[in-house]
């Protein structure tokens, strides 16, 4: 366990409110005390950092990634490097889960890991349709053959029991009709989708769903899901979809930066992030190359402005918008950790969020909506997942990339050793 840590003389955004100048004391990986004034160190071994002109925020929670399970644990380590202290996986191979959880638990340079394990899939549905369109190799076919193929209510119960055994954090449904995309997946019946939602709730799970189309979003919301893992981009928003969100009190995890890659309209922004001098030292060459490319699945068929408009209107109606990047190894236009900062910036520049509202969407609000009660705020007794940035991100959201320190449960990420003097 790391020694006690005292960070003082900093602006604090605690996930909800601002303390213009305060202090935070960390002991045993938890937040011991938060003060609007100065605090004294616990003992002589306490690490003391006085950082005027800096801001301390809760660790970011990326509500939508797909972790890469490679020997370097590159996905979760890159997340943490960029201040994403919790990464929420939204479809993962069962055999990878134990390893990823072990890395998150044992490696201080790895973000914490949450997962749905395998999502509720059908043969020929999303995401197998798009994966097979890009890669028809036997290896890929063999992997997809292990996925759930839900055809009956008996399959639904078996699927949920498998997720219980996997000790998942939430259940994810797939409801992609392909409207506005270059592929046309098989669509599960709404009767079966409703059965998945009901079974999820009966077992105490949150149920979230994928859809990138307006009608698909309306339809799957009407089955009772608790949130969406994307917004839509094929058509402008309607009163009908807003009402469907409000009926469920559902949240929206829009993944706007990823949709910009889907339509190719976000490529210039992606390239700007890839070449930002503040991040180049943290970004591997393959990640930079991937970030500068686009998925193109919605090119000439969908518009990112429809996605921006949907978030503006959902926010105005009182729907909770939470942070998610949809970062994945093969997902061109995204990269772990950095794309969460891109998403925050898009919420501010395109969707009418204040920087404070955007930061809340990536900290306390995503923790609340995904039922993570031990994180997301800088408050006594919660995990000491912390990010220190130079400047004031409450005035300029771009300052979130002025990273000066990242702590997971009170332990400093090793890349920042020696940078905090």
mmCIF file of C-alpha atoms in Angstrom:
data_model
loop_
_atom_site.group_PDB
_atom_site.id
_atom_site.type_symbol
_atom_site.label_atom_id
_atom_site.label_comp_id
_atom_site.label_asym_id
_atom_site.label_seq_id
_atom_site.Cartn_x
_atom_site.Cartn_y
_atom_site.Cartn_z
ATOM 1 C CA UNK A 1 0.000 0.000 0.000
ATOM 2 C CA UNK A 2 1.295 3.463 -0.882
ATOM 3 C CA UNK A 3 2.121 5.934 1.899
ATOM 4 C CA UNK A 4 -0.394 8.600 2.831
ATOM 5 C CA UNK A 5 -0.722 11.414 0.302
ATOM 6 C CA UNK A 6 -1.628 15.059 0.879
ATOM 7 C CA UNK A 7 -2.411 17.230 -2.146
ATOM 8 C CA UNK A 8 -2.917 20.842 -1.120
ATOM 9 C CA UNK A 9 -3.226 24.370 -2.472
ATOM 10 C CA UNK A 10 -5.204 23.145 -5.488
ATOM 11 C CA UNK A 11 -8.564 23.862 -7.037
ATOM 12 C CA UNK A 12 -10.792 20.831 -6.461
ATOM 13 C CA UNK A 13 -13.681 19.659 -8.599
ATOM 14 C CA UNK A 14 -15.194 16.924 -6.479
ATOM 15 C CA UNK A 15 -17.465 15.556 -9.209
ATOM 16 C CA UNK A 16 -20.297 17.938 -8.396
ATOM 17 C CA UNK A 17 -18.963 21.215 -7.029
ATOM 18 C CA UNK A 18 -15.824 23.350 -7.052
ATOM 19 C CA UNK A 19 -13.565 24.198 -4.132
ATOM 20 C CA UNK A 20 -11.445 27.144 -5.319
ATOM 21 C CA UNK A 21 -8.513 26.270 -3.065
ATOM 22 C CA UNK A 22 -8.382 23.176 -0.910
ATOM 23 C CA UNK A 23 -6.655 20.014 0.189
ATOM 24 C CA UNK A 24 -7.225 16.261 -0.062
ATOM 25 C CA UNK A 25 -5.726 13.669 2.269
ATOM 26 C CA UNK A 26 -5.436 10.063 1.084
ATOM 27 C CA UNK A 27 -4.775 7.068 3.319
ATOM 28 C CA UNK A 28 -4.851 3.340 2.494
ATOM 29 C CA UNK A 29 -6.097 4.003 -1.034
ATOM 30 C CA UNK A 30 -9.160 5.949 0.141
ATOM 31 C CA UNK A 31 -9.958 9.606 0.548
ATOM 32 C CA UNK A 32 -9.530 10.366 4.231
ATOM 33 C CA UNK A 33 -10.427 14.052 4.256
ATOM 34 C CA UNK A 34 -11.376 16.905 1.923
ATOM 35 C CA UNK A 35 -10.936 20.463 3.145
ATOM 36 C CA UNK A 36 -11.588 23.928 1.780
ATOM 37 C CA UNK A 37 -8.464 25.044 3.603
ATOM 38 C CA UNK A 38 -5.139 23.480 4.490
ATOM 39 C CA UNK A 39 -4.626 20.071 6.031
ATOM 40 C CA UNK A 40 -1.641 18.729 7.913
ATOM 41 C CA UNK A 41 0.148 15.545 6.912
ATOM 42 C CA UNK A 42 -0.672 12.396 8.874
ATOM 43 C CA UNK A 43 2.970 11.708 9.776
ATOM 44 C CA UNK A 44 6.506 12.206 8.500
ATOM 45 C CA UNK A 45 6.059 9.544 5.802
ATOM 46 C CA UNK A 46 3.144 11.377 4.141
ATOM 47 C CA UNK A 47 3.859 12.514 0.587
ATOM 48 C CA UNK A 48 2.960 16.207 0.393
ATOM 49 C CA UNK A 49 2.262 17.984 -2.891
ATOM 50 C CA UNK A 50 1.531 21.713 -2.964
ATOM 51 C CA UNK A 51 0.335 22.581 -6.483
ATOM 52 C CA UNK A 52 -1.059 26.106 -6.852
ATOM 53 C CA UNK A 53 -2.467 26.719 -10.318
ATOM 54 C CA UNK A 54 -3.523 23.087 -10.666
ATOM 55 C CA UNK A 55 -6.904 21.358 -10.463
ATOM 56 C CA UNK A 56 -7.664 18.002 -8.857
ATOM 57 C CA UNK A 57 -10.578 16.062 -10.338
ATOM 58 C CA UNK A 58 -11.945 12.537 -9.783
ATOM 59 C CA UNK A 59 -10.507 9.859 -12.031
ATOM 60 C CA UNK A 60 -12.430 9.719 -15.289
ATOM 61 C CA UNK A 61 -14.782 6.799 -15.865
ATOM 62 C CA UNK A 62 -15.037 5.775 -19.511
ATOM 63 C CA UNK A 63 -18.463 4.188 -19.723
ATOM 64 C CA UNK A 64 -17.812 2.400 -23.022
ATOM 65 C CA UNK A 65 -14.649 0.651 -24.180
ATOM 66 C CA UNK A 66 -13.646 -2.751 -25.522
ATOM 67 C CA UNK A 67 -10.460 -3.756 -23.730
ATOM 68 C CA UNK A 68 -7.538 -5.247 -25.585
ATOM 69 C CA UNK A 69 -6.278 -8.401 -23.881
ATOM 70 C CA UNK A 70 -2.662 -8.458 -25.032
ATOM 71 C CA UNK A 71 0.540 -9.269 -23.170
ATOM 72 C CA UNK A 72 1.243 -5.599 -22.550
ATOM 73 C CA UNK A 73 -2.272 -4.965 -21.191
ATOM 74 C CA UNK A 74 -2.050 -1.954 -23.479
ATOM 75 C CA UNK A 75 -5.705 -0.971 -23.323
ATOM 76 C CA UNK A 76 -6.098 -0.646 -19.571
ATOM 77 C CA UNK A 77 -2.618 0.817 -19.045
ATOM 78 C CA UNK A 78 -3.167 3.474 -21.704
ATOM 79 C CA UNK A 79 -6.543 4.301 -20.160
ATOM 80 C CA UNK A 80 -4.918 5.009 -16.814
ATOM 81 C CA UNK A 81 -2.073 6.944 -18.380
ATOM 82 C CA UNK A 82 -4.652 9.433 -19.682
ATOM 83 C CA UNK A 83 -6.534 9.695 -16.392
ATOM 84 C CA UNK A 84 -9.260 7.111 -17.048
ATOM 85 C CA UNK A 85 -9.145 5.245 -13.763
ATOM 86 C CA UNK A 86 -12.170 3.015 -14.523
ATOM 87 C CA UNK A 87 -12.840 1.438 -17.922
ATOM 88 C CA UNK A 88 -16.245 -0.119 -18.621
ATOM 89 C CA UNK A 89 -16.018 -2.905 -21.179
ATOM 90 C CA UNK A 90 -19.102 -3.370 -23.350
ATOM 91 C CA UNK A 91 -18.412 -6.746 -25.027
ATOM 92 C CA UNK A 92 -15.561 -9.098 -24.206
ATOM 93 C CA UNK A 93 -14.565 -12.699 -24.791
ATOM 94 C CA UNK A 94 -15.247 -14.781 -21.695
ATOM 95 C CA UNK A 95 -11.745 -16.271 -21.619
ATOM 96 C CA UNK A 96 -10.220 -12.770 -21.348
ATOM 97 C CA UNK A 97 -12.209 -11.575 -18.366
ATOM 98 C CA UNK A 98 -10.269 -13.269 -15.587
ATOM 99 C CA UNK A 99 -6.969 -12.049 -16.990
ATOM 100 C CA UNK A 100 -8.201 -8.465 -17.433
ATOM 101 C CA UNK A 101 -9.604 -8.430 -13.914
ATOM 102 C CA UNK A 102 -6.318 -9.729 -12.550
ATOM 103 C CA UNK A 103 -4.395 -7.035 -14.380
ATOM 104 C CA UNK A 104 -6.741 -4.353 -13.054
ATOM 105 C CA UNK A 105 -6.372 -5.691 -9.523
ATOM 106 C CA UNK A 106 -2.641 -6.422 -9.447
ATOM 107 C CA UNK A 107 -1.060 -3.873 -11.792
ATOM 108 C CA UNK A 108 -0.946 -0.341 -10.304
ATOM 109 C CA UNK A 109 -0.505 0.992 -13.856
ATOM 110 C CA UNK A 110 -3.799 -0.539 -15.043
ATOM 111 C CA UNK A 111 -7.207 1.114 -14.964
ATOM 112 C CA UNK A 112 -9.920 -0.650 -12.996
ATOM 113 C CA UNK A 113 -12.046 -2.926 -15.165
ATOM 114 C CA UNK A 114 -15.821 -3.362 -15.361
ATOM 115 C CA UNK A 115 -17.548 -5.608 -17.872
ATOM 116 C CA UNK A 116 -20.730 -7.127 -19.277
ATOM 117 C CA UNK A 117 -18.736 -10.128 -20.560
ATOM 118 C CA UNK A 118 -20.380 -11.215 -23.823
ATOM 119 C CA UNK A 119 -23.344 -9.126 -24.877
ATOM 120 C CA UNK A 120 -26.727 -10.590 -25.806
ATOM 121 C CA UNK A 121 -26.021 -11.464 -29.430
ATOM 122 C CA UNK A 122 -27.726 -13.372 -32.235
ATOM 123 C CA UNK A 123 -26.243 -15.174 -35.222
ATOM 124 C CA UNK A 124 -25.593 -12.626 -37.972
ATOM 125 C CA UNK A 125 -26.384 -9.715 -35.677
ATOM 126 C CA UNK A 126 -24.235 -6.904 -34.317
ATOM 127 C CA UNK A 127 -21.273 -6.897 -33.929
ATOM 128 C CA UNK A 128 -20.580 -10.106 -35.874
ATOM 129 C CA UNK A 129 -21.981 -8.588 -39.088
ATOM 130 C CA UNK A 130 -19.438 -5.793 -39.149
ATOM 131 C CA UNK A 131 -16.571 -7.969 -37.928
ATOM 132 C CA UNK A 132 -17.221 -10.546 -40.649
ATOM 133 C CA UNK A 133 -17.458 -7.784 -43.250
ATOM 134 C CA UNK A 134 -13.863 -6.861 -42.400
ATOM 135 C CA UNK A 135 -12.368 -10.240 -41.449
ATOM 136 C CA UNK A 136 -13.667 -13.595 -42.655
ATOM 137 C CA UNK A 137 -10.722 -15.617 -41.344
ATOM 138 C CA UNK A 138 -11.310 -18.979 -39.715
ATOM 139 C CA UNK A 139 -9.934 -17.640 -36.428
ATOM 140 C CA UNK A 140 -12.494 -14.856 -36.393
ATOM 141 C CA UNK A 141 -15.327 -17.200 -37.388
ATOM 142 C CA UNK A 142 -14.342 -19.558 -34.590
ATOM 143 C CA UNK A 143 -14.435 -16.763 -32.014
ATOM 144 C CA UNK A 144 -17.843 -15.533 -33.154
ATOM 145 C CA UNK A 145 -19.151 -19.109 -33.022
ATOM 146 C CA UNK A 146 -18.659 -19.030 -29.235
ATOM 147 C CA UNK A 147 -20.934 -16.013 -28.793
ATOM 148 C CA UNK A 148 -24.507 -16.310 -27.518
ATOM 149 C CA UNK A 149 -27.169 -16.949 -30.146
ATOM 150 C CA UNK A 150 -30.386 -16.007 -28.400
ATOM 151 C CA UNK A 151 -33.399 -17.517 -30.163
ATOM 152 C CA UNK A 152 -35.817 -18.340 -27.343
ATOM 153 C CA UNK A 153 -36.715 -17.409 -23.792
ATOM 154 C CA UNK A 154 -34.846 -20.497 -22.624
ATOM 155 C CA UNK A 155 -31.755 -19.078 -24.342
ATOM 156 C CA UNK A 156 -32.347 -15.813 -22.493
ATOM 157 C CA UNK A 157 -32.282 -17.485 -19.088
ATOM 158 C CA UNK A 158 -29.186 -19.493 -20.005
ATOM 159 C CA UNK A 159 -27.493 -16.303 -21.176
ATOM 160 C CA UNK A 160 -28.275 -14.500 -17.917
ATOM 161 C CA UNK A 161 -27.067 -17.446 -15.836
ATOM 162 C CA UNK A 162 -23.789 -17.378 -17.764
ATOM 163 C CA UNK A 163 -23.405 -13.683 -16.951
ATOM 164 C CA UNK A 164 -24.137 -14.390 -13.288
ATOM 165 C CA UNK A 165 -21.269 -16.886 -13.333
ATOM 166 C CA UNK A 166 -19.074 -14.282 -15.013
ATOM 167 C CA UNK A 167 -19.929 -11.860 -12.155
ATOM 168 C CA UNK A 168 -20.701 -9.098 -14.618
ATOM 169 C CA UNK A 169 -21.328 -5.483 -13.687
ATOM 170 C CA UNK A 170 -24.232 -4.929 -16.128
ATOM 171 C CA UNK A 171 -25.927 -6.581 -19.115
ATOM 172 C CA UNK A 172 -25.618 -5.292 -22.667
ATOM 173 C CA UNK A 173 -28.111 -5.874 -25.476
ATOM 174 C CA UNK A 174 -27.428 -5.431 -29.206
ATOM 175 C CA UNK A 175 -30.192 -3.906 -31.328
ATOM 176 C CA UNK A 176 -28.621 -2.744 -34.570
ATOM 177 C CA UNK A 177 -30.859 -2.526 -37.641
ATOM 178 C CA UNK A 178 -28.128 -1.081 -39.897
ATOM 179 C CA UNK A 179 -30.078 2.044 -40.880
ATOM 180 C CA UNK A 180 -27.462 4.609 -41.874
ATOM 181 C CA UNK A 181 -24.682 2.017 -41.984
ATOM 182 C CA UNK A 182 -22.925 0.027 -44.701
ATOM 183 C CA UNK A 183 -24.025 -3.310 -43.203
ATOM 184 C CA UNK A 184 -27.427 -4.819 -42.440
ATOM 185 C CA UNK A 185 -27.217 -7.089 -39.376
ATOM 186 C CA UNK A 186 -29.817 -9.595 -38.274
ATOM 187 C CA UNK A 187 -32.088 -7.899 -35.728
ATOM 188 C CA UNK A 188 -33.296 -9.754 -32.622
ATOM 189 C CA UNK A 189 -37.043 -9.706 -32.026
ATOM 190 C CA UNK A 190 -38.335 -7.130 -29.574
ATOM 191 C CA UNK A 191 -40.054 -9.929 -27.682
ATOM 192 C CA UNK A 192 -36.688 -11.557 -26.974
ATOM 193 C CA UNK A 193 -35.057 -8.211 -26.192
ATOM 194 C CA UNK A 194 -37.763 -7.489 -23.651
ATOM 195 C CA UNK A 195 -37.178 -10.922 -22.118
ATOM 196 C CA UNK A 196 -33.461 -10.125 -21.748
ATOM 197 C CA UNK A 197 -34.254 -6.820 -20.049
ATOM 198 C CA UNK A 198 -36.764 -8.392 -17.683
ATOM 199 C CA UNK A 199 -34.409 -11.245 -16.780
ATOM 200 C CA UNK A 200 -31.592 -8.750 -16.212
ATOM 201 C CA UNK A 201 -33.716 -6.749 -13.823
ATOM 202 C CA UNK A 202 -34.925 -9.861 -12.019
ATOM 203 C CA UNK A 203 -31.290 -10.727 -11.308
ATOM 204 C CA UNK A 204 -30.495 -7.190 -10.169
ATOM 205 C CA UNK A 205 -28.540 -6.149 -13.249
ATOM 206 C CA UNK A 206 -28.590 -2.845 -15.068
ATOM 207 C CA UNK A 207 -29.488 -3.367 -18.753
ATOM 208 C CA UNK A 208 -27.950 -1.131 -21.423
ATOM 209 C CA UNK A 209 -28.291 -1.403 -25.185
ATOM 210 C CA UNK A 210 -26.548 -0.649 -28.468
ATOM 211 C CA UNK A 211 -28.323 1.029 -31.364
ATOM 212 C CA UNK A 212 -27.096 3.595 -33.880
ATOM 213 C CA UNK A 213 -30.437 4.341 -35.543
ATOM 214 C CA UNK A 214 -33.358 6.491 -34.459
ATOM 215 C CA UNK A 215 -35.997 3.773 -34.810
ATOM 216 C CA UNK A 216 -33.787 1.132 -33.263
ATOM 217 C CA UNK A 217 -33.229 3.396 -30.277
ATOM 218 C CA UNK A 218 -36.956 4.014 -29.818
ATOM 219 C CA UNK A 219 -37.757 0.322 -30.135
ATOM 220 C CA UNK A 220 -35.149 -0.932 -27.680
ATOM 221 C CA UNK A 221 -35.947 1.806 -25.141
ATOM 222 C CA UNK A 222 -39.538 0.594 -25.173
ATOM 223 C CA UNK A 223 -38.362 -2.801 -23.914
ATOM 224 C CA UNK A 224 -37.354 -1.101 -20.660
ATOM 225 C CA UNK A 225 -33.561 -0.731 -20.914
ATOM 226 C CA UNK A 226 -31.839 1.541 -18.410
ATOM 227 C CA UNK A 227 -29.523 3.268 -20.851
ATOM 228 C CA UNK A 228 -28.119 3.422 -24.367
ATOM 229 C CA UNK A 229 -24.457 2.831 -25.216
ATOM 230 C CA UNK A 230 -24.616 5.175 -28.245
ATOM 231 C CA UNK A 231 -26.806 7.891 -29.604
ATOM 232 C CA UNK A 232 -28.116 7.623 -33.184
ATOM 233 C CA UNK A 233 -26.831 9.258 -36.339
ATOM 234 C CA UNK A 234 -29.109 8.235 -39.216
ATOM 235 C CA UNK A 235 -31.851 10.829 -38.642
ATOM 236 C CA UNK A 236 -32.528 13.944 -36.552
ATOM 237 C CA UNK A 237 -34.059 13.447 -33.096
ATOM 238 C CA UNK A 238 -37.814 13.411 -32.611
ATOM 239 C CA UNK A 239 -40.138 13.973 -29.683
ATOM 240 C CA UNK A 240 -40.843 10.242 -29.767
ATOM 241 C CA UNK A 241 -37.273 9.263 -28.912
ATOM 242 C CA UNK A 242 -37.004 11.866 -26.166
ATOM 243 C CA UNK A 243 -40.219 10.575 -24.609
ATOM 244 C CA UNK A 244 -38.904 7.006 -24.824
ATOM 245 C CA UNK A 245 -35.833 8.032 -22.818
ATOM 246 C CA UNK A 246 -37.909 9.901 -20.256
ATOM 247 C CA UNK A 247 -40.369 7.041 -19.793
ATOM 248 C CA UNK A 248 -37.538 4.771 -18.632
ATOM 249 C CA UNK A 249 -35.453 7.459 -16.951
ATOM 250 C CA UNK A 250 -32.754 6.032 -19.236
ATOM 251 C CA UNK A 251 -29.324 7.566 -19.680
ATOM 252 C CA UNK A 252 -27.467 8.149 -22.937
ATOM 253 C CA UNK A 253 -23.798 7.283 -23.454
ATOM 254 C CA UNK A 254 -23.491 8.943 -26.882
ATOM 255 C CA UNK A 255 -19.910 8.080 -28.023
ATOM 256 C CA UNK A 256 -19.839 11.167 -30.231
ATOM 257 C CA UNK A 257 -16.154 10.983 -31.126
ATOM 258 C CA UNK A 258 -16.609 7.407 -32.358
ATOM 259 C CA UNK A 259 -19.637 8.451 -34.416
ATOM 260 C CA UNK A 260 -17.482 11.169 -35.984
ATOM 261 C CA UNK A 261 -15.150 8.375 -37.104
ATOM 262 C CA UNK A 262 -18.125 6.316 -38.288
ATOM 263 C CA UNK A 263 -19.230 9.120 -40.630
ATOM 264 C CA UNK A 264 -15.632 10.361 -41.265
ATOM 265 C CA UNK A 265 -16.679 13.896 -40.262
ATOM 266 C CA UNK A 266 -14.510 13.804 -37.153
ATOM 267 C CA UNK A 267 -11.219 12.973 -38.854
ATOM 268 C CA UNK A 268 -9.639 16.426 -38.525
ATOM 269 C CA UNK A 269 -10.309 16.454 -34.782
ATOM 270 C CA UNK A 270 -8.902 12.932 -34.462
ATOM 271 C CA UNK A 271 -5.716 13.989 -36.245
ATOM 272 C CA UNK A 272 -5.371 17.040 -34.001
ATOM 273 C CA UNK A 273 -5.506 14.839 -30.896
ATOM 274 C CA UNK A 274 -3.049 12.346 -32.375
ATOM 275 C CA UNK A 275 -0.476 15.098 -32.921
ATOM 276 C CA UNK A 276 -1.101 17.138 -29.764
ATOM 277 C CA UNK A 277 2.372 17.595 -28.234
ATOM 278 C CA UNK A 278 0.957 16.980 -24.753
ATOM 279 C CA UNK A 279 -0.012 13.408 -25.591
ATOM 280 C CA UNK A 280 2.539 12.211 -28.111
ATOM 281 C CA UNK A 281 4.852 10.895 -25.397
ATOM 282 C CA UNK A 282 1.999 8.700 -24.135
ATOM 283 C CA UNK A 283 0.774 7.447 -27.515
ATOM 284 C CA UNK A 284 2.288 4.466 -29.322
ATOM 285 C CA UNK A 285 2.800 4.682 -33.080
ATOM 286 C CA UNK A 286 0.034 2.171 -33.840
ATOM 287 C CA UNK A 287 -2.419 4.081 -31.646
ATOM 288 C CA UNK A 288 -1.563 7.336 -33.395
ATOM 289 C CA UNK A 289 -2.028 5.741 -36.819
ATOM 290 C CA UNK A 290 -5.376 4.248 -35.810
ATOM 291 C CA UNK A 291 -6.569 7.549 -34.374
ATOM 292 C CA UNK A 292 -5.901 9.327 -37.680
ATOM 293 C CA UNK A 293 -8.096 6.902 -39.651
ATOM 294 C CA UNK A 294 -11.877 6.454 -39.745
ATOM 295 C CA UNK A 295 -14.278 3.525 -39.539
ATOM 296 C CA UNK A 296 -16.342 4.918 -42.457
ATOM 297 C CA UNK A 297 -19.329 2.626 -41.844
ATOM 298 C CA UNK A 298 -21.727 5.559 -41.909
ATOM 299 C CA UNK A 299 -20.011 7.645 -44.574
ATOM 300 C CA UNK A 300 -22.595 9.338 -46.833
ATOM 301 C CA UNK A 301 -25.351 7.465 -44.968
ATOM 302 C CA UNK A 302 -25.359 9.155 -41.543
ATOM 303 C CA UNK A 303 -24.456 12.569 -40.118
ATOM 304 C CA UNK A 304 -22.586 13.318 -36.920
ATOM 305 C CA UNK A 305 -24.663 16.491 -36.562
ATOM 306 C CA UNK A 306 -27.739 14.322 -35.975
ATOM 307 C CA UNK A 307 -25.851 12.792 -33.043
ATOM 308 C CA UNK A 308 -24.870 16.225 -31.690
ATOM 309 C CA UNK A 309 -28.454 17.443 -32.069
ATOM 310 C CA UNK A 310 -29.801 14.397 -30.249
ATOM 311 C CA UNK A 311 -27.535 15.031 -27.265
ATOM 312 C CA UNK A 312 -28.456 18.719 -27.145
ATOM 313 C CA UNK A 313 -32.162 17.897 -27.130
ATOM 314 C CA UNK A 314 -31.869 14.986 -24.691
ATOM 315 C CA UNK A 315 -29.872 17.154 -22.287
ATOM 316 C CA UNK A 316 -32.434 19.948 -22.546
ATOM 317 C CA UNK A 317 -35.176 17.419 -21.717
ATOM 318 C CA UNK A 318 -33.352 16.290 -18.566
ATOM 319 C CA UNK A 319 -31.877 13.007 -19.823
ATOM 320 C CA UNK A 320 -28.560 12.101 -18.168
ATOM 321 C CA UNK A 321 -25.635 12.078 -20.605
ATOM 322 C CA UNK A 322 -22.610 10.059 -19.490
ATOM 323 C CA UNK A 323 -19.080 9.740 -20.821
ATOM 324 C CA UNK A 324 -18.093 6.898 -23.137
ATOM 325 C CA UNK A 325 -15.585 6.686 -25.981
ATOM 326 C CA UNK A 326 -16.184 3.232 -27.557
ATOM 327 C CA UNK A 327 -12.404 2.906 -27.736
ATOM 328 C CA UNK A 328 -11.266 -0.478 -29.025
ATOM 329 C CA UNK A 329 -8.149 -1.929 -30.589
ATOM 330 C CA UNK A 330 -9.700 -2.334 -34.059
ATOM 331 C CA UNK A 331 -11.973 0.749 -33.865
ATOM 332 C CA UNK A 332 -10.320 3.290 -36.145
ATOM 333 C CA UNK A 333 -10.556 6.873 -34.952
ATOM 334 C CA UNK A 334 -10.421 5.962 -31.269
ATOM 335 C CA UNK A 335 -7.687 5.202 -28.786
ATOM 336 C CA UNK A 336 -7.811 4.213 -25.136
ATOM 337 C CA UNK A 337 -7.867 7.060 -22.645
ATOM 338 C CA UNK A 338 -7.251 9.931 -25.035
ATOM 339 C CA UNK A 339 -10.619 9.488 -26.765
ATOM 340 C CA UNK A 340 -12.349 10.136 -23.428
ATOM 341 C CA UNK A 341 -10.813 13.624 -23.460
ATOM 342 C CA UNK A 342 -11.942 14.050 -27.067
ATOM 343 C CA UNK A 343 -15.461 13.090 -25.995
ATOM 344 C CA UNK A 344 -15.459 15.645 -23.161
ATOM 345 C CA UNK A 345 -14.397 18.358 -25.588
ATOM 346 C CA UNK A 346 -17.139 17.447 -28.076
ATOM 347 C CA UNK A 347 -19.783 17.643 -25.349
ATOM 348 C CA UNK A 348 -18.679 21.222 -24.729
ATOM 349 C CA UNK A 349 -17.983 22.404 -28.300
ATOM 350 C CA UNK A 350 -20.919 20.725 -30.075
ATOM 351 C CA UNK A 351 -23.585 19.926 -27.491
ATOM 352 C CA UNK A 352 -23.880 22.970 -25.233
ATOM 353 C CA UNK A 353 -22.304 21.528 -22.093
ATOM 354 C CA UNK A 354 -20.361 23.729 -19.745
ATOM 355 C CA UNK A 355 -16.954 22.288 -18.847
ATOM 356 C CA UNK A 356 -18.331 21.523 -15.374
ATOM 357 C CA UNK A 357 -21.263 19.595 -16.854
ATOM 358 C CA UNK A 358 -18.925 17.635 -19.118
ATOM 359 C CA UNK A 359 -16.635 16.742 -16.209
ATOM 360 C CA UNK A 360 -19.641 15.656 -14.173
ATOM 361 C CA UNK A 361 -20.710 13.374 -17.047
ATOM 362 C CA UNK A 362 -17.315 11.661 -16.876
ATOM 363 C CA UNK A 363 -17.087 11.340 -13.093
ATOM 364 C CA UNK A 364 -19.959 11.455 -10.618
ATOM 365 C CA UNK A 365 -22.801 11.017 -13.119
ATOM 366 C CA UNK A 366 -21.417 7.979 -14.923
ATOM 367 C CA UNK A 367 -20.639 6.423 -11.536
ATOM 368 C CA UNK A 368 -24.196 7.052 -10.392
ATOM 369 C CA UNK A 369 -25.843 5.727 -13.539
ATOM 370 C CA UNK A 370 -23.678 2.577 -13.704
ATOM 371 C CA UNK A 371 -24.088 1.990 -9.950
ATOM 372 C CA UNK A 372 -20.457 2.404 -8.925
ATOM 373 C CA UNK A 373 -20.979 3.733 -5.414
ATOM 374 C CA UNK A 374 -17.317 3.735 -4.376
ATOM 375 C CA UNK A 375 -15.936 6.204 -6.945
ATOM 376 C CA UNK A 376 -16.644 9.161 -9.215
ATOM 377 C CA UNK A 377 -16.358 11.842 -6.537
ATOM 378 C CA UNK A 378 -13.677 13.266 -4.290
ATOM 379 C CA UNK A 379 -15.383 12.554 -0.989
ATOM 380 C CA UNK A 380 -14.451 10.964 2.297
ATOM 381 C CA UNK A 381 -14.419 7.168 2.197
ATOM 382 C CA UNK A 382 -14.397 6.803 -1.596
ATOM 383 C CA UNK A 383 -11.578 5.379 -3.707
ATOM 384 C CA UNK A 384 -8.660 7.752 -4.164
ATOM 385 C CA UNK A 385 -8.899 7.716 -7.972
ATOM 386 C CA UNK A 386 -7.561 11.157 -8.778
ATOM 387 C CA UNK A 387 -6.278 13.221 -11.696
ATOM 388 C CA UNK A 388 -4.168 16.371 -11.348
ATOM 389 C CA UNK A 389 -4.075 18.807 -14.271
ATOM 390 C CA UNK A 390 -2.388 22.126 -14.717
ATOM 391 C CA UNK A 391 -4.789 25.010 -15.261
ATOM 392 C CA UNK A 392 -8.537 25.134 -14.805
ATOM 393 C CA UNK A 393 -10.618 22.637 -16.822
ATOM 394 C CA UNK A 394 -13.768 24.224 -15.370
ATOM 395 C CA UNK A 395 -12.987 27.223 -17.587
ATOM 396 C CA UNK A 396 -11.431 25.401 -20.544
ATOM 397 C CA UNK A 397 -12.147 21.683 -20.942
ATOM 398 C CA UNK A 398 -8.990 21.321 -23.049
ATOM 399 C CA UNK A 399 -7.003 21.633 -19.832
ATOM 400 C CA UNK A 400 -7.910 18.039 -18.925
ATOM 401 C CA UNK A 401 -5.004 17.056 -21.162
ATOM 402 C CA UNK A 402 -2.507 19.082 -19.120
ATOM 403 C CA UNK A 403 -1.950 15.918 -17.115
ATOM 404 C CA UNK A 404 0.454 16.145 -14.195
ATOM 405 C CA UNK A 405 -0.521 13.150 -12.056
ATOM 406 C CA UNK A 406 -2.893 10.157 -12.064
ATOM 407 C CA UNK A 407 -3.595 8.022 -9.001
ATOM 408 C CA UNK A 408 -5.536 4.758 -8.795
ATOM 409 C CA UNK A 409 -6.498 3.977 -5.191
ATOM 410 C CA UNK A 410 -3.861 6.420 -4.019
ATOM 411 C CA UNK A 411 -1.010 4.949 -6.086
ATOM 412 C CA UNK A 412 0.638 7.214 -8.651
ATOM 413 C CA UNK A 413 0.856 5.880 -12.215
ATOM 414 C CA UNK A 414 4.543 5.174 -12.801
ATOM 415 C CA UNK A 415 4.810 7.398 -15.897
ATOM 416 C CA UNK A 416 4.308 10.410 -13.601
ATOM 417 C CA UNK A 417 7.078 9.492 -11.173
ATOM 418 C CA UNK A 418 9.484 12.409 -10.933
ATOM 419 C CA UNK A 419 7.089 14.803 -12.674
ATOM 420 C CA UNK A 420 5.428 16.172 -9.539
ATOM 421 C CA UNK A 421 8.278 17.942 -7.804
#
